[in-house]
């Protein structure tokens, strides 16, 4: 269930952004800590600063730098988000219905499964997500970001699994007393899906 152990392209992009943000935060935190140490051990330095220097500290480091850093991060996040949108035709579309407290997955061949989502590997799959009661949120941490399930609306999420395996998933929006148990598993298979597995998943 770790987002920094991605198993698909969408989650990999999110993890990539996360590592860059962590690196940036460490650099900035180090800079602030350094300035704090300078202030502690060289008391009086600030008092001797002239007006020009104060402009560097307040306008430069206090305003311009955070705005520039946040703009770069915003641009980076928008670029990642754009690339995670469903573009091009999916290998298949699966109808997902969230309800208190379970998940139903209906496939193009007309079959449905409860609380188990079967996927082919290395192929983009679109989930068309609905809710029959309250707002839920579908989250498969190792495959993609979260997507809300909202009554009266269809939200599409593109996912892809790099390798066969079992991936755990949860509802990421508090939806009632059974929320903690509102989970499902993703079973990703190399094609073709073995008949015995199909039976199991049903
Ligand atoms: Cu829920």
PDB file of C-alpha atoms and ligand atoms in Angstrom:
ATOM      1  CA  UNK A   1       0.000   0.000   0.000  1.00  0.00           C
ATOM      2  CA  UNK A   2       2.993   2.338  -0.404  1.00  0.00           C
ATOM      3  CA  UNK A   3       2.814   5.179  -2.927  1.00  0.00           C
ATOM      4  CA  UNK A   4       6.612   5.258  -3.069  1.00  0.00           C
ATOM      5  CA  UNK A   5       6.654   1.621  -4.207  1.00  0.00           C
ATOM      6  CA  UNK A   6       4.785   2.257  -7.473  1.00  0.00           C
ATOM      7  CA  UNK A   7       3.760  -0.636  -9.742  1.00  0.00           C
ATOM      8  CA  UNK A   8       2.371   1.292 -12.699  1.00  0.00           C
ATOM      9  CA  UNK A   9       3.105   4.368 -14.837  1.00  0.00           C
ATOM     10  CA  UNK A  10       0.551   6.667 -13.171  1.00  0.00           C
ATOM     11  CA  UNK A  11       1.765   5.915  -9.633  1.00  0.00           C
ATOM     12  CA  UNK A  12       5.390   6.158 -10.827  1.00  0.00           C
ATOM     13  CA  UNK A  13       4.826   9.739 -11.988  1.00  0.00           C
ATOM     14  CA  UNK A  14       3.216  10.650  -8.655  1.00  0.00           C
ATOM     15  CA  UNK A  15       6.149   9.054  -6.782  1.00  0.00           C
ATOM     16  CA  UNK A  16       8.621  10.933  -9.018  1.00  0.00           C
ATOM     17  CA  UNK A  17       6.956  14.244  -8.102  1.00  0.00           C
ATOM     18  CA  UNK A  18       6.964  13.196  -4.440  1.00  0.00           C
ATOM     19  CA  UNK A  19      10.741  12.532  -4.407  1.00  0.00           C
ATOM     20  CA  UNK A  20      11.465  15.881  -6.083  1.00  0.00           C
ATOM     21  CA  UNK A  21       9.254  17.658  -3.540  1.00  0.00           C
ATOM     22  CA  UNK A  22      11.006  15.847  -0.692  1.00  0.00           C
ATOM     23  CA  UNK A  23      14.431  16.824  -2.074  1.00  0.00           C
ATOM     24  CA  UNK A  24      13.337  20.449  -2.486  1.00  0.00           C
ATOM     25  CA  UNK A  25      11.881  20.583   1.032  1.00  0.00           C
ATOM     26  CA  UNK A  26      15.109  19.187   2.491  1.00  0.00           C
ATOM     27  CA  UNK A  27      17.150  21.859   0.678  1.00  0.00           C
ATOM     28  CA  UNK A  28      14.860  24.669   1.843  1.00  0.00           C
ATOM     29  CA  UNK A  29      14.702  23.322   5.412  1.00  0.00           C
ATOM     30  CA  UNK A  30      18.519  23.153   5.431  1.00  0.00           C
ATOM     31  CA  UNK A  31      18.736  26.760   4.232  1.00  0.00           C
ATOM     32  CA  UNK A  32      16.316  27.954   6.949  1.00  0.00           C
ATOM     33  CA  UNK A  33      18.206  25.974   9.602  1.00  0.00           C
ATOM     34  CA  UNK A  34      21.496  27.468   8.421  1.00  0.00           C
ATOM     35  CA  UNK A  35      20.087  31.009   8.636  1.00  0.00           C
ATOM     36  CA  UNK A  36      18.718  30.222  12.086  1.00  0.00           C
ATOM     37  CA  UNK A  37      22.156  29.076  13.241  1.00  0.00           C
ATOM     38  CA  UNK A  38      23.758  32.210  11.787  1.00  0.00           C
ATOM     39  CA  UNK A  39      21.199  34.338  13.646  1.00  0.00           C
ATOM     40  CA  UNK A  40      21.854  32.449  16.896  1.00  0.00           C
ATOM     41  CA  UNK A  41      25.622  32.529  16.816  1.00  0.00           C
ATOM     42  CA  UNK A  42      26.197  35.897  15.180  1.00  0.00           C
ATOM     43  CA  UNK A  43      23.791  38.072  17.115  1.00  0.00           C
ATOM     44  CA  UNK A  44      23.644  41.675  16.022  1.00  0.00           C
ATOM     45  CA  UNK A  45      24.433  40.939  12.340  1.00  0.00           C
ATOM     46  CA  UNK A  46      20.895  41.844  11.324  1.00  0.00           C
ATOM     47  CA  UNK A  47      21.026  45.117  13.232  1.00  0.00           C
ATOM     48  CA  UNK A  48      24.087  46.221  11.288  1.00  0.00           C
ATOM     49  CA  UNK A  49      22.441  45.429   7.929  1.00  0.00           C
ATOM     50  CA  UNK A  50      21.622  48.422   5.769  1.00  0.00           C
ATOM     51  CA  UNK A  51      18.246  48.980   4.071  1.00  0.00           C
ATOM     52  CA  UNK A  52      19.467  47.407   0.816  1.00  0.00           C
ATOM     53  CA  UNK A  53      20.351  44.150   2.501  1.00  0.00           C
ATOM     54  CA  UNK A  54      17.012  43.990   4.272  1.00  0.00           C
ATOM     55  CA  UNK A  55      15.338  44.207   0.866  1.00  0.00           C
ATOM     56  CA  UNK A  56      17.301  41.117  -0.191  1.00  0.00           C
ATOM     57  CA  UNK A  57      16.112  39.206   2.886  1.00  0.00           C
ATOM     58  CA  UNK A  58      12.463  40.245   2.878  1.00  0.00           C
ATOM     59  CA  UNK A  59      11.632  40.792  -0.801  1.00  0.00           C
ATOM     60  CA  UNK A  60      14.146  38.353  -2.240  1.00  0.00           C
ATOM     61  CA  UNK A  61      14.310  35.379   0.110  1.00  0.00           C
ATOM     62  CA  UNK A  62      10.987  36.053   1.869  1.00  0.00           C
ATOM     63  CA  UNK A  63       8.710  36.695  -1.129  1.00  0.00           C
ATOM     64  CA  UNK A  64      10.366  36.148  -4.507  1.00  0.00           C
ATOM     65  CA  UNK A  65      12.004  32.815  -3.702  1.00  0.00           C
ATOM     66  CA  UNK A  66       8.894  31.093  -2.217  1.00  0.00           C
ATOM     67  CA  UNK A  67       6.766  32.350  -5.129  1.00  0.00           C
ATOM     68  CA  UNK A  68       9.316  31.047  -7.647  1.00  0.00           C
ATOM     69  CA  UNK A  69       9.613  27.666  -5.863  1.00  0.00           C
ATOM     70  CA  UNK A  70       5.816  27.284  -5.612  1.00  0.00           C
ATOM     71  CA  UNK A  71       5.399  28.217  -9.297  1.00  0.00           C
ATOM     72  CA  UNK A  72       7.937  25.591 -10.353  1.00  0.00           C
ATOM     73  CA  UNK A  73       6.196  22.975  -8.167  1.00  0.00           C
ATOM     74  CA  UNK A  74       2.776  23.979  -9.501  1.00  0.00           C
ATOM     75  CA  UNK A  75       4.005  23.685 -13.098  1.00  0.00           C
ATOM     76  CA  UNK A  76       5.614  20.312 -12.351  1.00  0.00           C
ATOM     77  CA  UNK A  77       2.420  19.018 -10.664  1.00  0.00           C
ATOM     78  CA  UNK A  78       0.212  20.239 -13.531  1.00  0.00           C
ATOM     79  CA  UNK A  79       2.513  18.553 -16.062  1.00  0.00           C
ATOM     80  CA  UNK A  80       2.385  15.266 -14.110  1.00  0.00           C
ATOM     81  CA  UNK A  81      -1.402  15.555 -13.669  1.00  0.00           C
ATOM     82  CA  UNK A  82      -1.877  16.160 -17.399  1.00  0.00           C
ATOM     83  CA  UNK A  83       0.145  13.057 -18.240  1.00  0.00           C
ATOM     84  CA  UNK A  84      -1.971  10.961 -15.851  1.00  0.00           C
ATOM     85  CA  UNK A  85      -5.215  11.827 -17.651  1.00  0.00           C
ATOM     86  CA  UNK A  86      -6.759   9.101 -19.832  1.00  0.00           C
ATOM     87  CA  UNK A  87      -5.522   9.844 -23.364  1.00  0.00           C
ATOM     88  CA  UNK A  88      -5.873   7.464 -26.268  1.00  0.00           C
ATOM     89  CA  UNK A  89      -8.161   4.448 -26.222  1.00  0.00           C
ATOM     90  CA  UNK A  90      -7.915   2.095 -23.205  1.00  0.00           C
ATOM     91  CA  UNK A  91      -7.445  -1.664 -23.584  1.00  0.00           C
ATOM     92  CA  UNK A  92     -10.720  -1.998 -21.713  1.00  0.00           C
ATOM     93  CA  UNK A  93     -13.149  -0.021 -19.597  1.00  0.00           C
ATOM     94  CA  UNK A  94     -14.403  -1.408 -16.290  1.00  0.00           C
ATOM     95  CA  UNK A  95     -17.552  -0.101 -14.600  1.00  0.00           C
ATOM     96  CA  UNK A  96     -16.929   0.456 -10.895  1.00  0.00           C
ATOM     97  CA  UNK A  97     -19.700   0.997  -8.364  1.00  0.00           C
ATOM     98  CA  UNK A  98     -18.886   1.985  -4.796  1.00  0.00           C
ATOM     99  CA  UNK A  99     -21.443   1.526  -2.032  1.00  0.00           C
ATOM    100  CA  UNK A 100     -21.606   1.203   1.759  1.00  0.00           C
ATOM    101  CA  UNK A 101     -19.453  -0.912   2.202  1.00  0.00           C
ATOM    102  CA  UNK A 102     -18.214  -2.662  -0.917  1.00  0.00           C
ATOM    103  CA  UNK A 103     -17.089  -2.363  -4.512  1.00  0.00           C
ATOM    104  CA  UNK A 104     -18.539  -3.897  -7.649  1.00  0.00           C
ATOM    105  CA  UNK A 105     -16.551  -4.242 -10.862  1.00  0.00           C
ATOM    106  CA  UNK A 106     -18.320  -5.033 -14.145  1.00  0.00           C
ATOM    107  CA  UNK A 107     -16.294  -5.989 -17.208  1.00  0.00           C
ATOM    108  CA  UNK A 108     -16.811  -5.679 -20.947  1.00  0.00           C
ATOM    109  CA  UNK A 109     -17.682  -9.403 -21.193  1.00  0.00           C
ATOM    110  CA  UNK A 110     -20.731  -8.823 -18.953  1.00  0.00           C
ATOM    111  CA  UNK A 111     -19.327 -10.472 -15.827  1.00  0.00           C
ATOM    112  CA  UNK A 112     -19.025  -8.693 -12.491  1.00  0.00           C
ATOM    113  CA  UNK A 113     -16.954  -9.272  -9.368  1.00  0.00           C
ATOM    114  CA  UNK A 114     -17.314  -8.004  -5.809  1.00  0.00           C
ATOM    115  CA  UNK A 115     -14.347  -6.495  -3.947  1.00  0.00           C
ATOM    116  CA  UNK A 116     -11.873  -8.027  -6.419  1.00  0.00           C
ATOM    117  CA  UNK A 117     -10.768  -6.120  -9.507  1.00  0.00           C
ATOM    118  CA  UNK A 118      -9.211  -8.244 -12.257  1.00  0.00           C
ATOM    119  CA  UNK A 119      -6.792  -6.520 -14.618  1.00  0.00           C
ATOM    120  CA  UNK A 120      -4.526  -7.445 -17.519  1.00  0.00           C
ATOM    121  CA  UNK A 121      -0.933  -6.260 -17.051  1.00  0.00           C
ATOM    122  CA  UNK A 122       0.939  -3.657 -19.126  1.00  0.00           C
ATOM    123  CA  UNK A 123      -2.215  -2.278 -20.664  1.00  0.00           C
ATOM    124  CA  UNK A 124      -4.090   0.930 -19.875  1.00  0.00           C
ATOM    125  CA  UNK A 125      -7.471   0.259 -18.277  1.00  0.00           C
ATOM    126  CA  UNK A 126     -10.090   2.913 -17.592  1.00  0.00           C
ATOM    127  CA  UNK A 127     -12.239   2.705 -14.470  1.00  0.00           C
ATOM    128  CA  UNK A 128     -15.606   4.457 -14.764  1.00  0.00           C
ATOM    129  CA  UNK A 129     -16.380   5.117 -11.127  1.00  0.00           C
ATOM    130  CA  UNK A 130     -19.850   5.656  -9.675  1.00  0.00           C
ATOM    131  CA  UNK A 131     -21.454   5.630  -6.229  1.00  0.00           C
ATOM    132  CA  UNK A 132     -24.936   4.524  -5.236  1.00  0.00           C
ATOM    133  CA  UNK A 133     -25.079   6.269  -1.847  1.00  0.00           C
ATOM    134  CA  UNK A 134     -22.454   8.672  -0.422  1.00  0.00           C
ATOM    135  CA  UNK A 135     -19.117   9.997  -1.644  1.00  0.00           C
ATOM    136  CA  UNK A 136     -16.344   7.410  -1.618  1.00  0.00           C
ATOM    137  CA  UNK A 137     -12.827   7.574  -3.026  1.00  0.00           C
ATOM    138  CA  UNK A 138     -11.094   4.804  -4.930  1.00  0.00           C
ATOM    139  CA  UNK A 139      -7.421   4.483  -4.087  1.00  0.00           C
ATOM    140  CA  UNK A 140      -4.967   1.819  -5.244  1.00  0.00           C
ATOM    141  CA  UNK A 141      -1.759   3.394  -3.847  1.00  0.00           C
ATOM    142  CA  UNK A 142       0.696   1.343  -5.944  1.00  0.00           C
ATOM    143  CA  UNK A 143      -1.167   1.914  -9.215  1.00  0.00           C
ATOM    144  CA  UNK A 144      -2.575   5.454  -9.258  1.00  0.00           C
ATOM    145  CA  UNK A 145      -3.767   8.477  -7.323  1.00  0.00           C
ATOM    146  CA  UNK A 146      -7.193   8.737  -5.721  1.00  0.00           C
ATOM    147  CA  UNK A 147     -10.463   9.267  -7.573  1.00  0.00           C
ATOM    148  CA  UNK A 148     -13.730  10.220  -5.891  1.00  0.00           C
ATOM    149  CA  UNK A 149     -16.889   8.154  -6.403  1.00  0.00           C
ATOM    150  CA  UNK A 150     -19.722  10.687  -6.403  1.00  0.00           C
ATOM    151  CA  UNK A 151     -23.460   9.847  -6.618  1.00  0.00           C
ATOM    152  CA  UNK A 152     -24.966  10.960  -9.945  1.00  0.00           C
ATOM    153  CA  UNK A 153     -21.598  11.349 -11.638  1.00  0.00           C
ATOM    154  CA  UNK A 154     -19.078   9.179 -13.499  1.00  0.00           C
ATOM    155  CA  UNK A 155     -15.392   9.822 -12.782  1.00  0.00           C
ATOM    156  CA  UNK A 156     -12.823   8.164 -14.994  1.00  0.00           C
ATOM    157  CA  UNK A 157      -9.453   6.953 -13.707  1.00  0.00           C
ATOM    158  CA  UNK A 158      -6.804   5.379 -15.926  1.00  0.00           C
ATOM    159  CA  UNK A 159      -4.691   2.676 -14.298  1.00  0.00           C
ATOM    160  CA  UNK A 160      -2.077   0.229 -15.485  1.00  0.00           C
ATOM    161  CA  UNK A 161      -0.174  -2.522 -13.678  1.00  0.00           C
ATOM    162  CA  UNK A 162       3.413  -3.186 -14.779  1.00  0.00           C
ATOM    163  CA  UNK A 163       3.543  -6.738 -13.453  1.00  0.00           C
ATOM    164  CA  UNK A 164       1.202  -9.482 -12.307  1.00  0.00           C
ATOM    165  CA  UNK A 165       0.400  -9.433  -8.613  1.00  0.00           C
ATOM    166  CA  UNK A 166      -2.042  -8.492  -5.915  1.00  0.00           C
ATOM    167  CA  UNK A 167      -2.456  -4.825  -5.086  1.00  0.00           C
ATOM    168  CA  UNK A 168      -4.471  -3.640  -2.115  1.00  0.00           C
ATOM    169  CA  UNK A 169      -6.917  -0.777  -2.336  1.00  0.00           C
ATOM    170  CA  UNK A 170      -9.005   1.286   0.064  1.00  0.00           C
ATOM    171  CA  UNK A 171     -11.763   3.837   0.184  1.00  0.00           C
ATOM    172  CA  UNK A 172      -9.976   7.123   0.887  1.00  0.00           C
ATOM    173  CA  UNK A 173     -13.028   9.205   1.840  1.00  0.00           C
ATOM    174  CA  UNK A 174     -14.784   8.678   5.168  1.00  0.00           C
ATOM    175  CA  UNK A 175     -18.131   7.149   4.212  1.00  0.00           C
ATOM    176  CA  UNK A 176     -19.666   5.863   7.448  1.00  0.00           C
ATOM    177  CA  UNK A 177     -19.210   3.437  10.289  1.00  0.00           C
ATOM    178  CA  UNK A 178     -17.846   0.668   8.012  1.00  0.00           C
ATOM    179  CA  UNK A 179     -15.339   2.928   6.241  1.00  0.00           C
ATOM    180  CA  UNK A 180     -12.261   1.178   7.692  1.00  0.00           C
ATOM    181  CA  UNK A 181     -13.395  -2.082   6.099  1.00  0.00           C
ATOM    182  CA  UNK A 182     -14.282  -0.498   2.768  1.00  0.00           C
ATOM    183  CA  UNK A 183     -11.449  -2.169   0.849  1.00  0.00           C
ATOM    184  CA  UNK A 184     -10.798  -4.312  -2.199  1.00  0.00           C
ATOM    185  CA  UNK A 185      -7.913  -6.068  -3.929  1.00  0.00           C
ATOM    186  CA  UNK A 186      -6.628  -5.762  -7.474  1.00  0.00           C
ATOM    187  CA  UNK A 187      -5.463  -8.963  -9.140  1.00  0.00           C
ATOM    188  CA  UNK A 188      -3.305  -8.269 -12.176  1.00  0.00           C
ATOM    189  CA  UNK A 189      -2.710 -11.153 -14.587  1.00  0.00           C
ATOM    190  CA  UNK A 190      -0.555 -11.606 -17.635  1.00  0.00           C
ATOM    191  CA  UNK A 191      -2.822 -12.394 -20.570  1.00  0.00           C
ATOM    192  CA  UNK A 192      -4.661 -14.607 -21.025  1.00  0.00           C
ATOM    193  CA  UNK A 193      -6.362 -14.649 -17.627  1.00  0.00           C
ATOM    194  CA  UNK A 194      -6.446 -18.341 -16.601  1.00  0.00           C
ATOM    195  CA  UNK A 195      -9.990 -19.742 -16.455  1.00  0.00           C
ATOM    196  CA  UNK A 196      -9.430 -21.028 -12.912  1.00  0.00           C
ATOM    197  CA  UNK A 197      -8.483 -17.494 -11.815  1.00  0.00           C
ATOM    198  CA  UNK A 198     -11.547 -16.076 -13.537  1.00  0.00           C
ATOM    199  CA  UNK A 199     -13.674 -18.494 -11.549  1.00  0.00           C
ATOM    200  CA  UNK A 200     -11.880 -17.544  -8.341  1.00  0.00           C
ATOM    201  CA  UNK A 201     -12.385 -13.847  -8.974  1.00  0.00           C
ATOM    202  CA  UNK A 202     -16.096 -14.370  -9.555  1.00  0.00           C
TER     203      UNK A 202
HETATM  204 CU1  LIG B   1     -16.207   4.300   1.228  1.00  0.00          CU
END
